[in-house]
Tab-separated table of C-alpha atoms in Angstrom:
chain	number	residue	atom	x	y	z
A	691	UNK	CA	0.000	0.000	0.000
A	692	UNK	CA	1.470	3.421	-0.940
A	693	UNK	CA	2.605	5.516	2.015
A	694	UNK	CA	0.420	8.334	0.718
A	695	UNK	CA	-2.702	6.307	1.586
A	696	UNK	CA	-1.606	6.156	5.222
A	697	UNK	CA	0.222	9.427	5.795
A	698	UNK	CA	-1.172	11.897	3.235
A	699	UNK	CA	-4.841	10.968	3.457
A	700	UNK	CA	-6.888	11.811	6.538
A	701	UNK	CA	-9.495	9.134	5.850
A	702	UNK	CA	-7.558	6.251	7.412
A	703	UNK	CA	-6.724	8.048	10.659
A	704	UNK	CA	-9.864	10.139	11.092
A	705	UNK	CA	-12.544	7.768	9.778
A	706	UNK	CA	-11.368	4.213	9.142
A	707	UNK	CA	-9.559	3.606	12.435
A	708	UNK	CA	-12.416	4.919	14.661
A	709	UNK	CA	-14.932	2.901	12.622
A	710	UNK	CA	-12.772	-0.199	13.001
A	711	UNK	CA	-12.596	0.334	16.750
A	712	UNK	CA	-16.348	0.869	17.070
A	713	UNK	CA	-17.355	-2.196	15.041
A	714	UNK	CA	-15.129	-4.467	17.152
A	715	UNK	CA	-16.478	-3.176	20.468
A	716	UNK	CA	-18.100	-5.815	22.741
A	717	UNK	CA	-21.614	-4.627	21.880
A	718	UNK	CA	-21.013	-5.135	18.152
A	719	UNK	CA	-19.228	-8.487	18.294
A	720	UNK	CA	-22.199	-10.905	18.875
A	721	UNK	CA	-23.267	-11.119	15.194
A	722	UNK	CA	-19.702	-12.030	14.231
A	723	UNK	CA	-19.544	-14.664	16.975
A	724	UNK	CA	-22.920	-16.086	15.891
A	725	UNK	CA	-21.648	-16.306	12.322
A	726	UNK	CA	-18.467	-17.999	13.545
A	727	UNK	CA	-20.448	-20.675	15.391
A	728	UNK	CA	-22.676	-21.253	12.359
A	729	UNK	CA	-19.792	-21.659	9.932
A	730	UNK	CA	-17.790	-23.759	12.393
A	731	UNK	CA	-20.767	-26.095	12.857
A	732	UNK	CA	-21.115	-26.486	9.086
A	733	UNK	CA	-17.395	-27.164	8.680
A	734	UNK	CA	-17.426	-29.719	11.500
A	735	UNK	CA	-20.212	-31.585	9.719
A	736	UNK	CA	-17.900	-31.829	6.721
A	737	UNK	CA	-15.102	-33.035	9.003
A	738	UNK	CA	-17.383	-35.716	10.441
A	739	UNK	CA	-18.011	-37.068	6.955
A	740	UNK	CA	-14.272	-37.663	6.544
A	741	UNK	CA	-14.248	-40.108	9.467
A	742	UNK	CA	-15.386	-43.216	7.627
A	743	UNK	CA	-13.998	-45.856	9.992
A	744	UNK	CA	-13.762	-45.992	13.755
A	745	UNK	CA	-11.369	-43.059	13.858
A	746	UNK	CA	-9.309	-40.714	11.719
A	747	UNK	CA	-5.536	-40.367	11.920
A	748	UNK	CA	-4.540	-36.806	11.040
A	749	UNK	CA	-2.788	-33.750	12.438
A	750	UNK	CA	-4.274	-31.140	14.722
A	751	UNK	CA	-3.186	-28.507	12.209
A	752	UNK	CA	-5.199	-30.107	9.413
A	753	UNK	CA	-8.180	-31.068	11.559
A	754	UNK	CA	-8.594	-28.085	13.894
A	755	UNK	CA	-6.445	-25.161	12.776
A	756	UNK	CA	-7.595	-25.325	9.165
A	757	UNK	CA	-11.241	-25.728	10.180
A	758	UNK	CA	-11.131	-22.677	12.438
A	759	UNK	CA	-9.254	-20.705	9.775
A	760	UNK	CA	-12.087	-21.394	7.343
A	761	UNK	CA	-14.770	-20.547	9.928
A	762	UNK	CA	-13.102	-17.249	10.872
A	763	UNK	CA	-12.671	-16.342	7.214
A	764	UNK	CA	-16.336	-17.047	6.425
A	765	UNK	CA	-17.636	-15.181	9.473
A	766	UNK	CA	-15.673	-11.996	8.717
A	767	UNK	CA	-15.093	-11.973	4.967
A	768	UNK	CA	-18.215	-13.856	3.900
A	769	UNK	CA	-19.042	-17.474	3.052
A	770	UNK	CA	-18.170	-16.928	-0.613
A	771	UNK	CA	-14.557	-16.055	0.132
A	772	UNK	CA	-12.362	-18.988	-1.092
A	773	UNK	CA	-10.822	-19.784	2.293
A	774	UNK	CA	-9.753	-23.281	1.218
A	775	UNK	CA	-7.734	-21.800	-1.651
A	776	UNK	CA	-6.284	-19.090	0.617
A	777	UNK	CA	-5.059	-21.477	3.325
A	778	UNK	CA	-1.697	-22.495	1.877
A	779	UNK	CA	-0.570	-19.003	0.778
A	780	UNK	CA	-1.733	-17.700	4.142
A	781	UNK	CA	0.518	-20.195	5.964
A	782	UNK	CA	3.492	-19.113	3.861
A	783	UNK	CA	2.794	-15.412	4.428
A	784	UNK	CA	2.252	-16.035	8.147
A	785	UNK	CA	5.639	-17.747	8.388
A	786	UNK	CA	7.321	-14.632	7.009
A	787	UNK	CA	5.525	-12.061	9.171
A	788	UNK	CA	8.399	-11.858	11.723
A	789	UNK	CA	10.820	-11.140	8.880
A	790	UNK	CA	8.568	-8.395	7.487
A	791	UNK	CA	8.235	-6.894	10.970
A	792	UNK	CA	12.011	-6.923	11.410
A	793	UNK	CA	12.527	-5.146	8.076
A	794	UNK	CA	14.408	-8.040	6.488
A	795	UNK	CA	15.917	-7.290	3.045
A	796	UNK	CA	13.699	-8.205	0.102
A	797	UNK	CA	16.144	-10.938	-0.927
A	798	UNK	CA	15.227	-12.933	2.193
A	799	UNK	CA	11.441	-12.560	2.029
A	800	UNK	CA	10.671	-13.160	-1.644
A	801	UNK	CA	8.578	-16.248	-0.927
A	802	UNK	CA	6.598	-14.360	1.684
A	803	UNK	CA	6.070	-11.410	-0.666
A	804	UNK	CA	4.743	-13.739	-3.369
A	805	UNK	CA	2.311	-15.330	-0.899
A	806	UNK	CA	1.144	-11.909	0.323
A	807	UNK	CA	0.620	-10.701	-3.227
A	808	UNK	CA	-1.346	-13.870	-3.973
A	809	UNK	CA	-3.666	-13.174	-1.045
A	810	UNK	CA	-4.096	-9.531	-2.029
A	811	UNK	CA	-4.943	-10.588	-5.598
A	812	UNK	CA	-7.534	-13.004	-4.226
A	813	UNK	CA	-9.189	-10.208	-2.251
A	814	UNK	CA	-9.017	-7.867	-5.232
A	815	UNK	CA	-10.826	-10.443	-7.366
A	816	UNK	CA	-13.268	-11.313	-4.576
A	817	UNK	CA	-14.359	-7.699	-4.076
A	818	UNK	CA	-15.368	-7.618	-7.719
A	819	UNK	CA	-17.529	-10.731	-7.408
A	820	UNK	CA	-21.306	-10.030	-7.408
A	821	UNK	CA	-22.833	-10.812	-4.018
A	822	UNK	CA	-19.583	-10.840	-2.042
A	823	UNK	CA	-21.281	-8.679	0.613
A	824	UNK	CA	-23.810	-11.429	1.501
A	825	UNK	CA	-22.929	-12.737	4.944
A	826	UNK	CA	-19.838	-10.520	5.208
A	827	UNK	CA	-19.227	-8.797	8.560
A	828	UNK	CA	-20.038	-5.090	8.794
A	829	UNK	CA	-16.430	-4.301	9.643
A	830	UNK	CA	-15.485	-5.317	6.085
A	831	UNK	CA	-18.510	-3.980	4.188
A	832	UNK	CA	-18.234	-0.613	5.954
A	833	UNK	CA	-14.513	-0.438	5.237
A	834	UNK	CA	-15.068	-1.159	1.552
A	835	UNK	CA	-17.977	1.257	1.218
A	836	UNK	CA	-16.087	4.081	2.904
A	837	UNK	CA	-12.852	3.549	0.997
A	838	UNK	CA	-14.738	3.510	-2.299
A	839	UNK	CA	-17.352	6.197	-1.716
A	840	UNK	CA	-16.229	8.509	1.103
A	841	UNK	CA	-12.440	8.673	0.822
A	842	UNK	CA	-11.037	11.305	-1.548
A	843	UNK	CA	-9.387	10.197	-3.668
A	844	UNK	CA	-11.007	6.742	-3.414
A	845	UNK	CA	-8.832	3.723	-2.711
A	846	UNK	CA	-7.821	1.714	-5.732
A	847	UNK	CA	-9.043	-1.879	-5.703
A	848	UNK	CA	-5.476	-2.992	-5.005
A	849	UNK	CA	-5.082	-0.621	-2.045
A	850	UNK	CA	-8.415	-1.768	-0.646
A	851	UNK	CA	-7.483	-5.437	-1.005
A	852	UNK	CA	-4.186	-4.710	0.767
A	853	UNK	CA	-5.984	-3.050	3.675
A	854	UNK	CA	-8.408	-5.961	4.013
A	855	UNK	CA	-5.551	-8.462	3.900
A	856	UNK	CA	-4.139	-6.853	7.041
A	857	UNK	CA	-7.390	-7.676	8.870
A	858	UNK	CA	-7.264	-11.152	7.356
A	859	UNK	CA	-3.864	-11.802	8.877
A	860	UNK	CA	-4.739	-10.191	12.216
A	861	UNK	CA	-7.727	-12.525	12.634
A	862	UNK	CA	-6.271	-15.773	11.349
A	863	UNK	CA	-2.634	-15.220	12.290
A	864	UNK	CA	-3.524	-15.097	15.972
A	865	UNK	CA	-7.025	-16.401	16.689
A	866	UNK	CA	-6.675	-19.654	14.742
A	867	UNK	CA	-3.341	-20.460	16.389
A	868	UNK	CA	-4.677	-19.447	19.796
A	869	UNK	CA	-7.504	-21.942	19.345
A	870	UNK	CA	-4.991	-24.561	18.198
A	871	UNK	CA	-3.062	-24.226	21.464
A	872	UNK	CA	-6.224	-24.621	23.567
A	873	UNK	CA	-6.498	-28.182	22.255
A	874	UNK	CA	-2.789	-28.911	21.873
A	875	UNK	CA	-1.817	-27.953	25.405
A	876	UNK	CA	-4.725	-29.873	26.930
A	877	UNK	CA	-3.835	-32.966	24.902
A	878	UNK	CA	-0.411	-32.931	26.531
A	879	UNK	CA	-1.909	-32.849	30.020
A	880	UNK	CA	-2.061	-36.168	31.959
A	881	UNK	CA	-5.838	-36.551	31.399
A	882	UNK	CA	-5.877	-34.941	27.978
A	883	UNK	CA	-9.174	-33.288	27.108
A	884	UNK	CA	-11.162	-35.359	29.617
A	885	UNK	CA	-11.741	-32.518	32.146
A	886	UNK	CA	-13.155	-30.352	29.369
A	887	UNK	CA	-15.362	-33.170	28.090
A	888	UNK	CA	-16.711	-33.644	31.610
A	889	UNK	CA	-17.556	-29.957	31.907
A	890	UNK	CA	-19.263	-29.605	28.526
A	891	UNK	CA	-21.178	-32.871	29.030
A	892	UNK	CA	-22.433	-31.677	32.432
A	893	UNK	CA	-23.458	-28.327	30.948
A	894	UNK	CA	-25.303	-30.039	28.095
A	895	UNK	CA	-27.094	-32.413	30.474
A	896	UNK	CA	-28.187	-29.521	32.695
A	897	UNK	CA	-29.364	-27.541	29.668
A	898	UNK	CA	-31.407	-30.443	28.282
A	899	UNK	CA	-32.887	-31.221	31.689
A	900	UNK	CA	-34.209	-27.664	31.881
A	901	UNK	CA	-35.229	-27.689	28.195
A	902	UNK	CA	-36.172	-31.278	27.266
A	903	UNK	CA	-37.144	-30.358	23.701
A	904	UNK	CA	-33.920	-28.469	22.920
A	905	UNK	CA	-31.897	-29.676	19.924
A	906	UNK	CA	-28.129	-29.358	20.404
A	907	UNK	CA	-27.206	-31.701	17.563
A	908	UNK	CA	-26.341	-28.820	15.263
A	909	UNK	CA	-29.497	-29.085	13.176
A	910	UNK	CA	-30.896	-26.040	14.972
A	911	UNK	CA	-28.042	-23.526	15.001
A	912	UNK	CA	-30.055	-20.953	16.936
A	913	UNK	CA	-30.551	-23.319	19.874
A	914	UNK	CA	-26.949	-24.535	19.677
A	915	UNK	CA	-25.655	-20.964	19.682
A	916	UNK	CA	-27.872	-20.076	22.639
A	917	UNK	CA	-26.483	-23.023	24.593
A	918	UNK	CA	-22.857	-22.245	23.785
A	919	UNK	CA	-23.267	-18.560	24.678
A	920	UNK	CA	-25.090	-19.116	27.975
A	921	UNK	CA	-23.857	-22.430	29.381
A	922	UNK	CA	-21.603	-22.309	32.436
A	923	UNK	CA	-18.164	-23.386	31.167
A	924	UNK	CA	-15.638	-21.958	33.648
A	925	UNK	CA	-12.859	-24.485	32.994
A	926	UNK	CA	-13.090	-23.995	29.231
A	927	UNK	CA	-12.995	-20.230	29.760
A	928	UNK	CA	-9.962	-20.588	32.037
A	929	UNK	CA	-8.280	-22.933	29.544
A	930	UNK	CA	-8.632	-20.352	26.764
A	931	UNK	CA	-7.106	-17.612	28.934
A	932	UNK	CA	-4.280	-19.851	30.117
A	933	UNK	CA	-3.538	-21.078	26.592
A	934	UNK	CA	-3.289	-17.494	25.383
A	935	UNK	CA	-1.118	-16.566	28.364
A	936	UNK	CA	1.531	-19.210	27.668
A	937	UNK	CA	1.396	-19.184	23.860
A	938	UNK	CA	1.436	-15.429	23.197
A	939	UNK	CA	4.526	-13.347	22.572
A	940	UNK	CA	3.802	-9.790	21.518
A	941	UNK	CA	5.878	-6.647	21.484
A	942	UNK	CA	4.104	-3.505	22.636
A	943	UNK	CA	6.056	-0.599	21.120
A	944	UNK	CA	5.969	3.007	22.344
A	945	UNK	CA	7.799	6.142	21.204
A	946	UNK	CA	8.798	8.660	23.888
A	947	UNK	CA	7.226	12.044	23.100
A	948	UNK	CA	9.207	14.312	25.454
A	949	UNK	CA	12.552	14.418	27.243
A	950	UNK	CA	12.998	13.299	30.836
A	951	UNK	CA	10.403	10.519	30.858
A	952	UNK	CA	10.796	7.811	33.509
A	953	UNK	CA	8.887	4.603	34.228
A	954	UNK	CA	6.915	4.361	37.468
A	955	UNK	CA	9.057	2.681	40.072
A	956	UNK	CA	12.255	2.865	38.027
A	957	UNK	CA	13.539	6.461	38.256
A	958	UNK	CA	17.048	5.329	37.334
A	959	UNK	CA	15.869	4.842	33.751
A	960	UNK	CA	15.328	8.158	32.003
A	961	UNK	CA	14.362	8.432	28.344
A	962	UNK	CA	14.636	11.141	25.727
A	963	UNK	CA	12.180	12.297	23.103
A	964	UNK	CA	12.194	9.910	20.153
A	965	UNK	CA	13.414	6.867	22.107
A	966	UNK	CA	11.567	3.664	21.214
A	967	UNK	CA	10.542	1.372	24.086
A	968	UNK	CA	9.552	-2.242	23.577
A	969	UNK	CA	7.513	-4.138	26.173
A	970	UNK	CA	8.021	-7.878	25.807
A	971	UNK	CA	4.648	-9.006	27.144
A	972	UNK	CA	5.631	-12.668	27.402
A	973	UNK	CA	8.114	-11.863	30.175
A	974	UNK	CA	5.199	-10.494	32.217
A	975	UNK	CA	3.195	-13.693	31.726
A	976	UNK	CA	6.141	-15.822	32.832
A	977	UNK	CA	7.104	-13.616	35.789
A	978	UNK	CA	7.108	-15.777	38.936
A	979	UNK	CA	6.433	-12.743	41.129
A	980	UNK	CA	3.126	-12.312	39.300
A	981	UNK	CA	1.989	-15.825	38.378
A	982	UNK	CA	3.881	-17.860	40.974
A	983	UNK	CA	6.671	-20.395	40.834
A	984	UNK	CA	4.798	-22.365	38.165
A	985	UNK	CA	4.409	-19.363	35.856
A	986	UNK	CA	6.101	-21.171	32.958
A	987	UNK	CA	3.760	-24.152	33.310
A	988	UNK	CA	0.467	-24.542	31.474
A	989	UNK	CA	-2.180	-24.826	34.185
A	990	UNK	CA	-5.697	-24.934	32.709
A	991	UNK	CA	-7.421	-24.125	35.988
A	992	UNK	CA	-5.198	-21.092	36.707
A	993	UNK	CA	-7.891	-18.512	35.894
A	994	UNK	CA	-10.606	-20.161	37.974
A	995	UNK	CA	-11.772	-18.358	41.099
A	996	UNK	CA	-8.947	-16.169	42.471
A	997	UNK	CA	-6.196	-17.430	40.190
A	998	UNK	CA	-6.242	-14.274	38.082
A	999	UNK	CA	-5.969	-11.772	40.958
A	1000	UNK	CA	-3.104	-10.742	43.210
A	1001	UNK	CA	-3.073	-11.055	46.993
A	1002	UNK	CA	-4.100	-7.400	47.110
A	1003	UNK	CA	-7.192	-8.115	45.036
A	1004	UNK	CA	-6.149	-6.452	41.782
A	1005	UNK	CA	-6.193	-8.337	38.486
A	1006	UNK	CA	-2.923	-9.865	37.376
A	1007	UNK	CA	-1.665	-8.358	34.117
A	1008	UNK	CA	-2.925	-10.324	31.126
A	1009	UNK	CA	-1.330	-9.058	27.917
A	1010	UNK	CA	-2.072	-11.747	25.349
A	1011	UNK	CA	-3.733	-9.031	23.260
A	1012	UNK	CA	-1.187	-6.344	24.051
A	1013	UNK	CA	-2.003	-3.370	26.231
A	1014	UNK	CA	-2.888	0.289	26.315
A	1015	UNK	CA	-4.116	2.179	23.276
A	1016	UNK	CA	-2.665	-0.424	20.897
A	1017	UNK	CA	-4.436	-3.377	22.511
A	1018	UNK	CA	-5.845	-5.734	19.891
A	1019	UNK	CA	-9.290	-4.485	18.894
A	1020	UNK	CA	-10.399	-7.993	17.944
A	1021	UNK	CA	-9.795	-9.383	21.433
A	1022	UNK	CA	-13.508	-9.644	22.324
A	1023	UNK	CA	-14.291	-11.612	19.175
A	1024	UNK	CA	-11.199	-13.803	19.573
A	1025	UNK	CA	-11.641	-14.697	23.245
A	1026	UNK	CA	-15.349	-15.498	23.028
A	1027	UNK	CA	-14.974	-17.176	19.653
A	1028	UNK	CA	-12.229	-19.499	20.900
A	1029	UNK	CA	-14.357	-20.500	23.888
A	1030	UNK	CA	-17.490	-21.293	21.880
A	1031	UNK	CA	-15.731	-23.111	19.050
A	1032	UNK	CA	-13.695	-25.144	21.534
A	1033	UNK	CA	-16.951	-26.239	23.208
A	1034	UNK	CA	-18.359	-27.046	19.758
A	1035	UNK	CA	-15.402	-29.329	18.981
A	1036	UNK	CA	-15.808	-31.049	22.354
A	1037	UNK	CA	-19.487	-31.707	21.646
A	1038	UNK	CA	-18.695	-33.393	18.347
A	1039	UNK	CA	-15.337	-35.151	18.493
A	1040	UNK	CA	-13.235	-37.352	20.715
A	1041	UNK	CA	-9.636	-36.204	20.168
A	1042	UNK	CA	-6.500	-37.893	21.506
A	1043	UNK	CA	-2.801	-37.783	20.782
A	1044	UNK	CA	-1.735	-40.496	18.359
A	1045	UNK	CA	0.637	-42.699	20.419
A	1046	UNK	CA	2.410	-43.761	17.244
A	1047	UNK	CA	3.729	-40.209	16.884
A	1048	UNK	CA	3.214	-38.280	20.101
A	1049	UNK	CA	4.478	-38.518	23.653
A	1050	UNK	CA	2.426	-36.985	26.466
A	1051	UNK	CA	5.142	-34.430	27.246
A	1052	UNK	CA	4.653	-30.757	27.923
A	1053	UNK	CA	3.050	-29.051	24.969
A	1054	UNK	CA	4.939	-25.855	25.853
A	1055	UNK	CA	8.087	-27.534	24.540
A	1056	UNK	CA	6.529	-27.293	21.096
A	1057	UNK	CA	6.561	-23.460	20.935
A	1058	UNK	CA	8.602	-21.989	18.089
A	1059	UNK	CA	10.466	-19.235	19.918
A	1060	UNK	CA	11.884	-17.799	16.688
A	1061	UNK	CA	8.548	-15.924	16.380
A	1062	UNK	CA	9.004	-14.052	19.623
A	1063	UNK	CA	7.213	-10.706	19.482
A	1064	UNK	CA	4.931	-11.649	16.584
A	1065	UNK	CA	1.759	-12.649	18.425
A	1066	UNK	CA	0.653	-16.217	19.057
A	1067	UNK	CA	3.575	-18.615	18.717
A	1068	UNK	CA	3.589	-21.423	16.170
A	1069	UNK	CA	4.319	-25.102	16.866
A	1070	UNK	CA	7.740	-26.535	16.036
A	1071	UNK	CA	6.272	-29.702	14.543
A	1072	UNK	CA	2.910	-31.210	13.556
A	1073	UNK	CA	0.711	-32.645	16.300
A	1074	UNK	CA	-0.585	-36.073	15.297
A	1075	UNK	CA	-4.016	-37.017	16.633
A	1076	UNK	CA	-6.667	-39.697	16.492
A	1077	UNK	CA	-10.240	-38.485	16.375
A	1078	UNK	CA	-13.714	-39.948	16.110
A	1079	UNK	CA	-17.212	-38.559	16.190
A	1080	UNK	CA	-19.246	-38.595	19.389
């Protein structure tokens, strides 16, 4: 995208950014979450049809990450967007994001540039397809309408596709991998997913006891969505928060705006105007003074009851989505979406590590630390699973 679009045009800063912030506020997220559940349920039906025998041997990346990628894409960018076709170039582009962020020379990122250009071309073509707006989230339709009809001069189709691709990466580059770790880390626990199955089964039984005629099979998506949104699932909620705590690694970057600035509690550090400060949020999440001696350990029940507050009663810092004015605007959609889709998977599939490939060791050992500072970490190797329908 030309620098002039960002720096010489007031539309992005004065109109697009505030609109983006407003449409991702908690009060505006429910329709996106409802769409996510609907598309995830449809995709899981397709996944069920692939299990022709007693169980399916596959990878968690193929079975869960790809499914959630497609559901996120459909819920935000519309069901007509070719998410299946976009998956492979997205993975390539996602792999190169740390290099782009570090300003690596073009010679070293050519493959990533080609993948990014492929995605942008897909969006450029998609936005010219009749009916693309059907089922597309307002955050995208409003962005397109404003960039085409309110901005002066209007965005070119290529510039618009580039802007939308940034939202595409922000959603799938973090939310889909965050969901992946919710399952992966639990699978490496001694009891695997069993505690989560017990919770969702108890919630379903209680729901059906109170509503004997309710249909939670997925045939009635309205009833299924109502159950997922209102059922008491504290361990699943805690598991999502804990998975994001241990799998996230973001840099929160600030530029000092005046001389003589100090940080509260550290007067010995004084900064000058123009200095750039980087907060490595992962170090906060792994700080034993904050999260205890087991801070580096995945503990799914950590955020139950008082586990998320200090002895003084204040909330422990949770920076999986960054902090301050640059905190991820999609955090409300991501956190609730991960919880509901995780419950949806648990209602439909029995998932275990494949003993032919996997040892029940700590899943945290699988984090690719070369992506430090780039959001949710990636795995170092595929996770092989066995799954069957319930």
